[in-house]
Coordinates of C-alpha atoms in Angstrom, one line a residue:
Chain C
M7 CA 14.2 -15.7 -0.2
V8 CA 15.2 -17.8 2.8
A9 CA 18.8 -18.0 1.5
Q10 CA 19.1 -14.2 1.9
L11 CA 18.4 -14.4 5.6
T12 CA 21.1 -14.9 8.1
K13 CA 21.0 -17.9 10.4
N14 CA 19.7 -15.8 13.2
E15 CA 17.0 -14.3 11.0
R16 CA 15.9 -17.7 9.9
Q17 CA 15.4 -18.7 13.6
I18 CA 13.4 -15.5 14.3
A19 CA 11.3 -16.2 11.2
L20 CA 10.5 -19.7 12.5
V21 CA 9.5 -18.3 15.9
I22 CA 7.2 -15.7 14.3
L23 CA 5.6 -18.3 12.1
L24 CA 5.2 -20.7 15.1
V25 CA 3.4 -18.0 17.1
M26 CA 1.2 -17.2 14.0
A27 CA 0.3 -20.8 13.6
A28 CA -0.7 -21.1 17.3
V29 CA -2.8 -17.9 17.0
G30 CA -4.4 -19.2 13.9
L31 CA -5.2 -22.5 15.6
A32 CA -6.7 -20.7 18.6
M33 CA -8.8 -18.5 16.2
A34 CA -10.0 -21.5 14.2
A35 CA -11.0 -23.4 17.4
G36 CA -12.6 -20.4 19.0
G37 CA -14.4 -19.2 15.9
R38 CA -15.7 -22.5 14.6
N39 CA -18.1 -21.8 11.8
D40 CA -17.9 -18.0 12.2
P41 CA -15.8 -16.3 9.4
F42 CA -13.4 -15.6 12.3
G43 CA -12.7 -19.4 12.4
V44 CA -12.2 -19.5 8.6
H45 CA -9.7 -16.8 8.9
G46 CA -8.0 -18.6 11.8
A47 CA -7.6 -21.6 9.6
L48 CA -6.2 -19.4 6.8
V49 CA -3.7 -17.9 9.1
M50 CA -2.6 -21.3 10.4
V51 CA -2.2 -22.8 6.9
V52 CA -0.2 -19.8 5.7
A53 CA 2.0 -20.0 8.8
I54 CA 2.6 -23.7 8.4
L55 CA 3.5 -23.3 4.7
G56 CA 5.8 -20.5 5.7
M57 CA 7.5 -22.8 8.2
F58 CA 8.0 -25.5 5.6
G59 CA 9.6 -22.8 3.4
V60 CA 12.0 -21.6 6.1
I61 CA 12.9 -25.2 7.1
S62 CA 13.6 -26.3 3.5
G63 CA 16.1 -23.4 3.2
Y64 CA 17.3 -23.5 6.8
Y65 CA 20.7 -25.2 6.1
A66 CA 21.4 -23.2 3.0
P67 CA 24.8 -21.3 3.3
E68 CA 24.5 -17.9 5.0
P69 CA 24.4 -14.9 2.7
P70 CA 27.9 -13.6 1.9
E71 CA 29.3 -10.6 3.7
D72 CA 29.5 -8.7 0.4
R73 CA 25.7 -8.4 0.3
L74 CA 26.3 -5.3 2.4
D75 CA 27.9 -3.7 -0.7
S76 CA 24.5 -3.5 -2.4
Y77 CA 21.0 -2.3 -1.5
Y78 CA 18.5 -5.0 -0.5
D79 CA 16.1 -5.0 -3.4
A80 CA 14.5 -8.4 -3.3
P81 CA 11.5 -7.1 -1.2
S82 CA 11.0 -4.3 -3.6
K83 CA 10.8 -6.8 -6.5
F84 CA 8.3 -8.9 -4.6
G85 CA 6.2 -5.8 -3.8
I86 CA 6.1 -4.6 -7.4
I87 CA 4.9 -8.0 -8.6
A88 CA 2.3 -8.1 -5.8
A89 CA 1.1 -4.6 -6.7
M90 CA 0.6 -5.7 -10.3
I91 CA -1.3 -8.8 -9.3
W92 CA -3.5 -6.8 -7.0
A93 CA -4.0 -4.2 -9.7
V94 CA -5.5 -6.8 -12.0
I95 CA -7.7 -8.3 -9.3
G96 CA -8.9 -5.0 -7.9
M97 CA -9.6 -3.4 -11.3
F98 CA -11.3 -6.6 -12.6
V99 CA -13.6 -6.6 -9.6
G100 CA -14.1 -2.8 -10.0
D101 CA -15.2 -3.2 -13.6
W102 CA -17.4 -6.1 -12.6
V103 CA -19.3 -3.9 -10.1
A104 CA -19.4 -1.2 -12.7
W105 CA -21.3 -3.6 -15.0
L106 CA -23.5 -4.7 -12.0
L107 CA -24.6 -1.1 -11.7
A108 CA -25.7 -1.0 -15.3
Y109 CA -27.1 -4.6 -15.2
P110 CA -28.1 -5.4 -11.6
D111 CA -29.3 -8.9 -12.4
W112 CA -25.7 -10.2 -13.0
T113 CA -25.1 -11.4 -9.5
F114 CA -25.8 -15.2 -10.2
D115 CA -28.2 -15.0 -7.1
A116 CA -25.1 -15.5 -4.9
A117 CA -24.7 -13.6 -1.7
W118 CA -20.9 -13.2 -2.2
A119 CA -21.5 -11.7 -5.7
S120 CA -23.8 -8.9 -4.4
F121 CA -22.6 -5.3 -5.0
G122 CA -22.2 -4.6 -1.3
R123 CA -19.6 -7.4 -0.9
L124 CA -17.8 -7.0 -4.1
R125 CA -17.4 -3.2 -3.9
P126 CA -15.0 -3.3 -0.9
V127 CA -13.0 -6.0 -2.6
H128 CA -12.5 -3.5 -5.4
T129 CA -11.7 -0.5 -3.2
S130 CA -9.4 -2.4 -0.8
G131 CA -7.9 -4.3 -3.8
V132 CA -6.8 -1.2 -5.6
I133 CA -6.1 1.1 -2.7
F134 CA -4.4 -1.3 -0.3
G135 CA -3.4 -4.2 -2.6
F136 CA -2.2 -2.2 -5.6
G137 CA -1.4 1.2 -4.0
G138 CA -0.1 -0.2 -0.7
N139 CA 2.3 -2.7 -2.2
A140 CA 3.6 -0.2 -4.7
L141 CA 4.2 2.3 -1.9
I142 CA 6.0 -0.2 0.3
A143 CA 8.1 -1.5 -2.6
T144 CA 9.1 2.0 -3.8
S145 CA 9.6 3.3 -0.3
F146 CA 12.2 0.5 0.3
Y147 CA 13.9 1.4 -2.9
V148 CA 13.9 5.2 -2.4
M149 CA 14.8 5.2 1.3
Q150 CA 17.9 3.1 0.7
R151 CA 19.1 5.2 -2.3
T152 CA 18.4 8.6 -0.8
T153 CA 20.1 7.8 2.5
R154 CA 22.8 5.7 0.8
A155 CA 22.3 3.1 3.5
R156 CA 21.2 -0.5 3.1
M157 CA 18.3 -1.7 5.2
P158 CA 19.5 -2.8 8.7
D159 CA 18.3 -6.4 8.3
Q160 CA 16.8 -8.8 5.8
L161 CA 13.9 -10.1 7.9
S162 CA 11.8 -7.1 8.7
P163 CA 11.1 -5.9 5.1
W164 CA 9.7 -9.4 4.4
F165 CA 7.6 -9.4 7.6
V166 CA 6.2 -6.0 6.5
L167 CA 5.4 -7.1 2.9
L168 CA 4.1 -10.6 3.6
G169 CA 2.2 -9.5 6.6
Y170 CA 0.7 -6.7 4.7
N171 CA -0.4 -9.0 1.9
L172 CA -1.9 -11.4 4.5
F173 CA -3.9 -8.5 5.8
C174 CA -5.1 -7.7 2.2
V175 CA -6.2 -11.3 1.7
I176 CA -8.0 -11.5 5.0
A177 CA -9.8 -8.3 4.1
A178 CA -10.9 -9.4 0.7
T179 CA -11.9 -12.9 1.6
G180 CA -13.8 -11.5 4.7
Y181 CA -15.9 -9.1 2.5
L182 CA -17.0 -12.1 0.3
M183 CA -18.1 -13.9 3.5
G184 CA -20.0 -10.8 4.6
V185 CA -17.5 -9.6 7.2
T186 CA -17.5 -5.8 7.4
Q187 CA -17.5 -3.1 10.1
S188 CA -19.3 -0.8 7.7
K189 CA -16.8 2.0 7.7
E190 CA -15.8 3.0 4.2
Y191 CA -12.1 2.1 3.4
A192 CA -11.9 0.7 6.9
E193 CA -14.2 -2.3 6.4
P194 CA -11.9 -5.1 7.9
E195 CA -12.9 -6.3 11.3
W196 CA -11.0 -5.9 14.6
Y197 CA -8.6 -8.9 14.3
A198 CA -7.4 -7.9 10.9
D199 CA -7.0 -4.3 12.2
I200 CA -4.8 -5.5 15.1
W201 CA -2.7 -7.5 12.7
L202 CA -2.2 -4.4 10.5
V203 CA -1.1 -2.3 13.4
I204 CA 1.7 -4.9 14.2
V205 CA 2.8 -4.9 10.5
W206 CA 2.6 -1.1 10.2
V207 CA 4.6 -0.4 13.4
T208 CA 7.3 -2.8 12.1
Y209 CA 7.3 -0.8 8.8
F210 CA 7.7 2.5 10.7
V211 CA 10.5 1.1 12.8
L212 CA 12.3 -0.3 9.8
Y213 CA 12.1 3.1 8.0
M214 CA 13.4 4.9 11.1
R215 CA 16.3 2.4 11.5
T216 CA 17.3 2.9 7.9
L217 CA 17.2 6.7 8.3
A218 CA 19.3 6.4 11.4
R219 CA 22.0 4.7 9.3
R220 CA 21.9 7.3 6.6
K221 CA 25.1 8.7 5.1
E222 CA 23.4 11.8 3.6
P223 CA 23.2 14.6 6.2
H224 CA 20.0 16.0 4.7
I225 CA 16.9 13.7 4.6
Y226 CA 15.6 13.9 1.0
V227 CA 12.1 15.2 0.6
S228 CA 10.6 11.9 -0.6
N229 CA 11.4 10.4 2.7
W230 CA 9.4 13.0 4.5
Y231 CA 6.4 12.2 2.4
Y232 CA 6.8 8.5 2.8
L233 CA 7.2 8.9 6.6
A234 CA 4.1 11.1 6.8
F235 CA 2.3 8.4 5.0
I236 CA 3.4 5.7 7.4
L237 CA 3.1 7.7 10.6
V238 CA -0.3 9.3 9.9
V239 CA -1.9 6.1 8.5
A240 CA -0.9 4.3 11.7
M241 CA -2.6 7.1 13.8
L242 CA -5.8 7.2 11.6
H243 CA -6.1 3.4 11.5
I244 CA -5.7 2.9 15.3
V245 CA -8.2 5.7 16.3
N246 CA -10.9 4.9 13.7
N247 CA -10.8 1.2 14.4
L248 CA -11.2 1.4 18.2
A249 CA -13.9 -1.3 18.7
V250 CA -15.0 -4.0 21.0
P251 CA -15.6 -7.5 19.6
I252 CA -18.9 -9.0 20.6
A253 CA -17.0 -12.2 21.6
W254 CA -13.4 -13.5 21.4
G255 CA -14.6 -16.0 18.8
S256 CA -16.5 -13.7 16.7
A257 CA -15.6 -11.5 13.7
K258 CA -18.2 -8.9 14.6
S259 CA -17.4 -5.9 16.7
Y260 CA -18.9 -2.6 17.7
S261 CA -17.2 0.8 17.3
L262 CA -16.2 2.8 20.3
F263 CA -18.0 5.8 18.7
A264 CA -21.6 6.3 18.0
G265 CA -23.8 8.8 16.1
V266 CA -22.2 11.9 14.7
Q267 CA -18.9 11.3 16.6
D268 CA -18.7 8.0 14.7
A269 CA -19.3 9.8 11.4
M270 CA -16.8 12.5 12.2
T271 CA -14.1 9.9 13.2
E272 CA -14.8 7.9 10.1
W273 CA -14.4 10.9 7.8
W274 CA -11.4 12.2 9.6
Y275 CA -10.0 8.8 8.8
G276 CA -11.5 8.6 5.4
H277 CA -10.3 11.9 4.1
N278 CA -6.9 11.6 5.6
A279 CA -6.6 8.2 4.0
V280 CA -7.0 10.1 0.7
A281 CA -4.4 12.6 2.0
F282 CA -1.8 10.4 3.5
F283 CA -2.3 7.1 1.8
L284 CA -3.3 8.3 -1.7
T285 CA -1.4 11.6 -1.8
S286 CA 1.5 11.9 0.6
G287 CA 3.1 8.5 -0.2
F288 CA 2.6 9.0 -3.9
L289 CA 4.1 12.5 -3.8
G290 CA 7.1 10.8 -2.2
M291 CA 7.2 8.5 -5.2
L292 CA 6.8 11.4 -7.6
Y293 CA 9.6 13.5 -6.0
Y294 CA 12.1 10.6 -6.6
Y295 CA 11.1 8.9 -9.8
M296 CA 10.1 12.0 -11.8
P297 CA 13.5 13.9 -11.4
K298 CA 15.3 10.6 -11.8
R299 CA 13.5 9.7 -15.1
A300 CA 13.6 13.3 -16.5
Q301 CA 17.3 13.5 -15.4
R302 CA 16.6 16.9 -13.9
P303 CA 16.5 17.9 -10.2
I304 CA 13.2 19.1 -8.7
Y305 CA 12.4 22.6 -10.0
S306 CA 12.2 24.0 -6.5
Y307 CA 13.3 22.0 -3.5
R308 CA 12.0 24.8 -1.3
M309 CA 8.5 24.6 -2.7
S310 CA 8.6 20.8 -2.1
I311 CA 9.2 21.5 1.6
I312 CA 6.6 24.2 2.0
S313 CA 3.9 22.1 0.3
F314 CA 4.8 19.1 2.4
W315 CA 4.0 21.0 5.6
G316 CA 1.0 22.6 4.0
I317 CA -0.4 19.3 2.9
T318 CA 0.4 17.6 6.2
F319 CA -1.3 20.2 8.5
F320 CA -4.2 21.4 6.3
Y321 CA -5.5 17.9 5.3
M322 CA -5.9 17.0 9.0
W323 CA -8.8 19.3 9.3
A324 CA -10.6 18.8 5.9
G325 CA -12.5 15.6 6.7
S326 CA -15.7 17.2 7.9
H327 CA -16.5 18.4 4.4
H328 CA -17.9 14.8 3.9
L329 CA -20.6 15.7 6.4
H330 CA -22.1 18.9 5.1
Y331 CA -25.9 19.3 6.0
T332 CA -25.7 16.6 8.6
A333 CA -26.0 16.6 12.4
L334 CA -22.4 17.8 12.6
P335 CA -22.2 21.3 14.1
Q336 CA -22.2 23.9 11.5
W337 CA -18.8 25.4 12.6
V338 CA -17.1 22.0 12.1
Q339 CA -18.5 21.8 8.6
S340 CA -17.2 25.3 7.9
L341 CA -13.9 24.5 9.3
G342 CA -13.6 21.5 7.0
M343 CA -14.7 23.5 4.0
T344 CA -12.2 26.3 4.7
F345 CA -9.3 23.9 5.1
S346 CA -10.3 22.1 1.9
V347 CA -10.2 25.4 0.0
M348 CA -6.9 26.3 1.6
L349 CA -5.5 22.9 0.5
L350 CA -5.5 24.1 -3.1
I351 CA -2.4 26.1 -2.4
P352 CA 0.0 23.3 -1.3
S353 CA -1.6 20.9 -3.8
W354 CA -1.0 23.2 -6.8
V355 CA 2.4 24.1 -5.5
S356 CA 3.2 20.4 -5.7
A357 CA 1.6 19.9 -9.1
G358 CA 3.3 23.0 -10.5
N359 CA 6.6 22.0 -9.1
A360 CA 6.3 18.6 -10.8
L361 CA 5.4 20.2 -14.2
M362 CA 8.1 22.8 -13.9
T363 CA 10.6 20.0 -13.3
L364 CA 9.7 18.7 -16.8
N365 CA 10.2 22.1 -18.3
G366 CA 13.2 21.6 -20.5
A367 CA 12.6 17.9 -20.8
W368 CA 9.5 18.0 -22.9
H369 CA 11.2 16.1 -25.7
R370 CA 11.7 13.2 -23.2
V371 CA 8.0 13.4 -22.2
R372 CA 7.2 13.1 -26.0
D373 CA 9.4 10.1 -26.6
D374 CA 9.2 8.2 -23.3
A375 CA 5.8 6.9 -22.2
V376 CA 7.1 6.2 -18.7
L377 CA 7.8 9.8 -18.1
R378 CA 4.5 10.7 -19.8
F379 CA 2.7 8.5 -17.2
M380 CA 4.3 10.7 -14.5
M381 CA 3.5 14.0 -16.4
V382 CA -0.2 13.0 -16.8
A383 CA -0.3 12.0 -13.1
A384 CA 0.9 15.5 -12.1
V385 CA -1.8 17.1 -14.4
F386 CA -4.6 14.9 -12.9
Y387 CA -3.2 15.6 -9.4
G388 CA -3.7 19.3 -10.2
L389 CA -7.2 18.8 -11.7
S390 CA -8.6 16.6 -9.0
T391 CA -7.2 18.7 -6.1
F392 CA -8.9 21.7 -7.7
E393 CA -12.1 19.7 -8.1
G394 CA -11.9 18.5 -4.5
S395 CA -11.5 21.9 -3.0
F396 CA -14.4 23.1 -5.2
M397 CA -16.7 20.2 -4.2
A398 CA -16.0 20.8 -0.5
I399 CA -17.7 24.2 -0.7
R400 CA -21.1 23.7 1.0
P401 CA -23.5 24.9 -1.7
V402 CA -21.5 23.0 -4.4
N403 CA -21.6 20.0 -2.2
S404 CA -25.4 20.2 -2.0
L405 CA -25.5 19.4 -5.7
S406 CA -22.6 16.9 -5.8
H407 CA -23.0 14.9 -2.6
Y408 CA -24.4 11.4 -2.9
T409 CA -24.1 11.6 -6.7
D410 CA -21.8 10.0 -9.2
W411 CA -19.8 13.3 -9.4
T412 CA -18.1 12.2 -6.2
V413 CA -17.3 8.8 -7.8
G414 CA -15.9 10.6 -10.9
H415 CA -13.8 12.9 -8.6
V416 CA -12.4 9.9 -6.7
H417 CA -11.5 8.2 -9.9
A418 CA -9.9 11.3 -11.5
G419 CA -7.6 11.1 -8.5
A420 CA -7.3 7.3 -8.2
L421 CA -6.9 6.5 -12.0
G422 CA -5.4 9.8 -13.2
W423 CA -3.1 10.5 -10.4
V424 CA -2.4 7.5 -8.2
A425 CA -2.4 4.8 -10.8
M426 CA -0.5 6.8 -13.4
I427 CA 2.3 7.8 -11.1
T428 CA 2.5 4.2 -9.8
F429 CA 2.7 2.8 -13.3
G430 CA 5.3 5.4 -14.2
A431 CA 7.4 4.5 -11.1
I432 CA 7.0 0.7 -11.7
Y433 CA 8.1 1.0 -15.4
A434 CA 11.1 3.0 -14.2
S435 CA 11.9 0.6 -11.4
V436 CA 11.6 -2.7 -13.2
P437 CA 14.7 -2.4 -15.4
W438 CA 16.6 -0.8 -12.5
L439 CA 15.7 -3.6 -10.1
W440 CA 16.2 -6.5 -12.4
K441 CA 19.3 -5.0 -14.0
R442 CA 17.8 -4.8 -17.5
Q443 CA 18.7 -2.3 -20.2
A444 CA 15.0 -1.3 -20.7
M445 CA 11.5 -2.6 -20.6
Y446 CA 10.9 -5.6 -22.9
S447 CA 8.7 -3.5 -25.2
A448 CA 8.5 0.3 -25.3
K449 CA 5.5 -0.1 -27.6
L450 CA 3.5 -2.0 -25.0
V451 CA 4.3 0.8 -22.4
E452 CA 2.9 3.2 -25.0
A453 CA -0.2 1.0 -25.5
H454 CA -0.7 0.9 -21.8
F455 CA -0.4 4.6 -21.5
W456 CA -3.1 5.3 -24.1
L457 CA -5.4 2.6 -22.7
A458 CA -5.1 4.1 -19.2
L459 CA -5.6 7.7 -20.4
A460 CA -8.6 6.8 -22.6
G461 CA -10.1 4.7 -19.8
T462 CA -9.7 7.5 -17.3
V463 CA -11.1 10.2 -19.6
I464 CA -14.1 8.1 -20.5
Y465 CA -14.7 7.2 -16.9
V466 CA -14.5 10.7 -15.5
F467 CA -16.6 12.3 -18.2
A468 CA -19.3 9.6 -17.8
M469 CA -19.5 10.2 -14.1
W470 CA -19.5 14.0 -14.4
N471 CA -22.5 13.8 -16.7
S472 CA -24.2 11.2 -14.7
G473 CA -23.6 13.0 -11.4
I474 CA -24.7 16.4 -12.5
I475 CA -27.9 15.0 -14.1
Q476 CA -28.6 13.0 -10.9
G477 CA -28.0 16.0 -8.7
L478 CA -30.2 18.3 -10.8
M479 CA -33.0 15.7 -11.1
W480 CA -33.1 15.2 -7.3
R481 CA -33.6 19.0 -6.8
T482 CA -36.1 19.8 -9.5
Y483 CA -39.6 20.6 -8.3
N484 CA -42.8 21.0 -10.2
E485 CA -45.5 23.7 -9.8
S486 CA -47.1 22.0 -6.9
G487 CA -43.8 22.0 -5.0
T488 CA -43.1 18.2 -5.1
L489 CA -40.2 16.5 -6.7
A490 CA -40.5 16.3 -10.5
Y491 CA -38.6 13.0 -10.9
S492 CA -38.7 9.8 -8.9
F493 CA -35.5 8.1 -7.9
T494 CA -36.2 5.4 -10.6
D495 CA -36.3 8.2 -13.2
S496 CA -32.8 9.2 -12.3
L497 CA -31.6 5.6 -12.5
I498 CA -32.9 5.3 -16.0
A499 CA -31.2 8.5 -17.0
M500 CA -27.9 7.2 -15.6
H501 CA -27.9 3.9 -17.4
P502 CA -26.0 5.0 -20.6
Y503 CA -23.3 6.6 -18.4
Y504 CA -23.0 3.5 -16.3
V505 CA -22.3 1.5 -19.5
A506 CA -19.8 4.1 -20.7
R507 CA -18.1 4.0 -17.2
A508 CA -17.8 0.3 -17.3
I509 CA -16.2 0.5 -20.8
G510 CA -13.7 3.1 -19.5
G511 CA -12.9 0.9 -16.6
L512 CA -12.4 -2.1 -19.0
L513 CA -9.8 -0.1 -21.0
F514 CA -8.0 0.8 -17.8
L515 CA -8.0 -2.9 -16.7
L516 CA -6.7 -4.0 -20.2
G517 CA -3.9 -1.5 -19.8
A518 CA -2.9 -3.1 -16.5
V519 CA -2.9 -6.6 -18.0
V520 CA -0.7 -5.3 -20.8
G521 CA 1.6 -3.9 -18.2
C522 CA 1.8 -7.3 -16.3
Y523 CA 2.8 -9.1 -19.6
N524 CA 5.4 -6.5 -20.4
I525 CA 6.9 -6.6 -16.8
W526 CA 6.9 -10.4 -16.9
M527 CA 8.7 -10.5 -20.3
T528 CA 11.2 -7.9 -19.1
I529 CA 12.1 -10.1 -16.1
R530 CA 12.2 -13.2 -18.2
T531 CA 13.8 -12.2 -21.5
A532 CA 15.1 -8.6 -21.7
P533 CA 18.9 -8.3 -22.1
S534 CA 20.9 -7.6 -19.0
A535 CA 22.4 -4.2 -18.6
A536 CA 26.2 -4.0 -18.8
P537 CA 27.4 -3.7 -15.2
E538 CA 29.1 -0.4 -15.4
T539 CA 26.1 1.4 -16.9
A540 CA 24.4 0.6 -13.7
A541 CA 21.1 0.2 -15.5
D542 CA 20.0 3.3 -13.6
R543 CA 19.5 5.5 -16.7
P544 CA 16.3 5.4 -18.7
V545 CA 16.9 4.1 -22.2
L546 CA 14.8 6.0 -24.7
G547 CA 13.2 4.6 -27.8
G548 CA 16.0 4.2 -30.3
A549 CA 18.6 5.6 -27.9
V550 CA 19.3 8.3 -30.5
L551 CA 20.3 11.7 -29.0
Q552 CA 17.7 14.3 -29.4
P553 CA 18.6 17.7 -30.9
G554 CA 19.9 20.0 -28.2
E555 CA 21.4 17.3 -26.1
Chain I
M252 CA -13.0 19.4 38.4
M253 CA -13.4 21.7 35.4
S254 CA -15.6 20.0 32.8
I255 CA -14.6 20.3 29.2
D256 CA -17.8 21.3 27.4
H257 CA -18.6 22.2 23.8
D258 CA -18.1 25.9 24.2
I259 CA -14.6 25.5 25.7
L260 CA -13.6 23.2 22.9
V261 CA -14.8 25.7 20.3
W262 CA -13.0 28.6 22.0
F263 CA -9.8 26.5 22.2
S264 CA -9.9 25.5 18.5
K265 CA -10.8 29.0 17.3
S266 CA -7.9 30.6 19.3
F267 CA -5.1 28.2 19.8
G268 CA -5.7 26.4 16.5
L269 CA -5.4 29.7 14.6
F270 CA -2.1 30.7 16.3
Y271 CA -0.3 27.5 16.2
L272 CA -1.0 27.1 12.5
I273 CA 0.2 30.6 11.7
A274 CA 3.3 30.0 13.8
L275 CA 3.9 26.7 12.0
S276 CA 3.5 28.4 8.6
I277 CA 6.0 31.1 9.5
G278 CA 8.4 28.5 10.9
V279 CA 8.3 26.5 7.7
L280 CA 8.7 29.5 5.4
V281 CA 11.7 30.7 7.5
Y282 CA 13.3 27.3 7.3
A283 CA 12.7 26.9 3.6
Y284 CA 14.1 30.4 2.7
W285 CA 16.9 30.6 5.3
P286 CA 19.9 31.5 3.0
S287 CA 22.4 29.0 4.5
N288 CA 19.9 26.1 4.0
K289 CA 20.0 26.6 0.3
K290 CA 23.2 24.7 -0.2
S291 CA 22.1 21.5 1.4
F292 CA 18.7 21.7 -0.4
D293 CA 20.5 22.0 -3.8
Q294 CA 22.9 19.2 -2.9
A295 CA 20.0 16.9 -1.9
A296 CA 18.1 17.7 -5.1
Q297 CA 21.2 16.9 -7.2
A298 CA 22.4 13.9 -5.2
I299 CA 19.5 11.6 -6.3
L300 CA 20.6 12.0 -9.9
V301 CA 24.0 10.4 -9.3
D302 CA 24.0 6.9 -10.7
D303 CA 26.2 5.3 -8.0
D304 CA 23.9 2.5 -7.1
K305 CA 25.7 1.3 -4.0
P306 CA 25.3 2.0 -0.3
Y307 CA 28.1 4.0 1.3
R308 CA 30.4 1.9 3.5
G309 CA 32.9 4.0 5.4

């Protein structure tokens, strides 16, 4: 890694690490026994190890000038491996908390193993660890290819990736120590938030600098989606995390907002995290990897532009549907509901565009599990955006809100759409990045596909059943006008579904583990691609031409 | 100094919000369907399928 940096970049890296070590030391000294101090020590140790790493490679020869003849892919490789590691961690903890819901005694009487601390490890692990690393890795890959420009330097992509993973580690370890600002999907405290802003702005600047060097006059649509992801996530993150720490040496802070303003800011953030982290970025991925793998251009480039602006400007107003029947003014609730229903149009335009792209390549979908991952992702994208618009309607929400239906909906999106498109993109990228003919085992990709699909279907059906039963039990009255069921009654009714959900999650996790093994073996043992075939073409099963080709 | 109260904000969102979103939608549709843009869109859609895995160095 250090050998790929120029002399100048190695010096800058040392300065950055020195500053980080100093900040870490100050945090450790100021925070003492507070988790803030523990995180300070962590930052200091990481920075010092990094300095050793840079110094040991400092006198290595500078990278040759001909590096500029190829794209800079080492950061993408790192990001993909990091994404798979976070996938296993995040999904393992997710399945753990799923079993905890079915068998609440399994916490070993330890504070760190309580549901409230483990659950954000799961959500941050899969969304930010797995999803975020995959987005950063693929965005580096896609932005360079679609602009036909190499990244402007070698240092900033590493700063973005390593800095981002440091944020993820601080977040996850903080939750286990009880650090949280109690905002869903924005749990990390103020110091972690400030660090993420620095990393994220560097990411944005790197993307813009690469775009400025582009050799293609038109900016391909994937870049628009990735840029919306980067820009809007920065905006959401900064506004929602405005807070004042109770002391410089303390992890605890108080939000700038209170009451219903706080709730509205949080769900403006929360729903747009779904929109711009979990949708926009992954649509960018879809619009590059799906046409590439299917070897067909997007069905309608125009539709991809129209749905981009639709998604970007409609989602911004949909967040208030999380606050139906609350102290939020009625008209703001109605506004959120209306925009959520309108969102169905650009969402289905995107899903339809993806499926129409495959029209004519169905034989490839049949034979190639990698492309099938992407196809199923587009189907689940269509399903869960329909479900989301439906659930945002106020009377429907009165049944679904606070029930497992919401959890099922989120996982239809997260497992069925986000994880499927990511696995598809990763399986496509690994042979391209490591210059292999194909994945080590097409059979294992196939196995992963069926494990992931079975896991998702079991999970989503279990939560639909559980959620609707819950919702109905909570609103059933007896003749005297009081509730017919106690809350405990509804818990007992949910138990079998919780076990089913945990089994579905286990299948999904097993699929990810199979994927890790397959990727590892591809990197280690798969035969190299001949140089002139560029390894950029998917190799199907037996490489036999299909009828009609 | 004029104070920005709840009613003014509601009035603003219900009027300005409506018109700028309609204007934006029209703008996007015109851009997407403008005949002379079709060529560069088609080119962009096809360009990613080319397997020339090298940055351009002119």
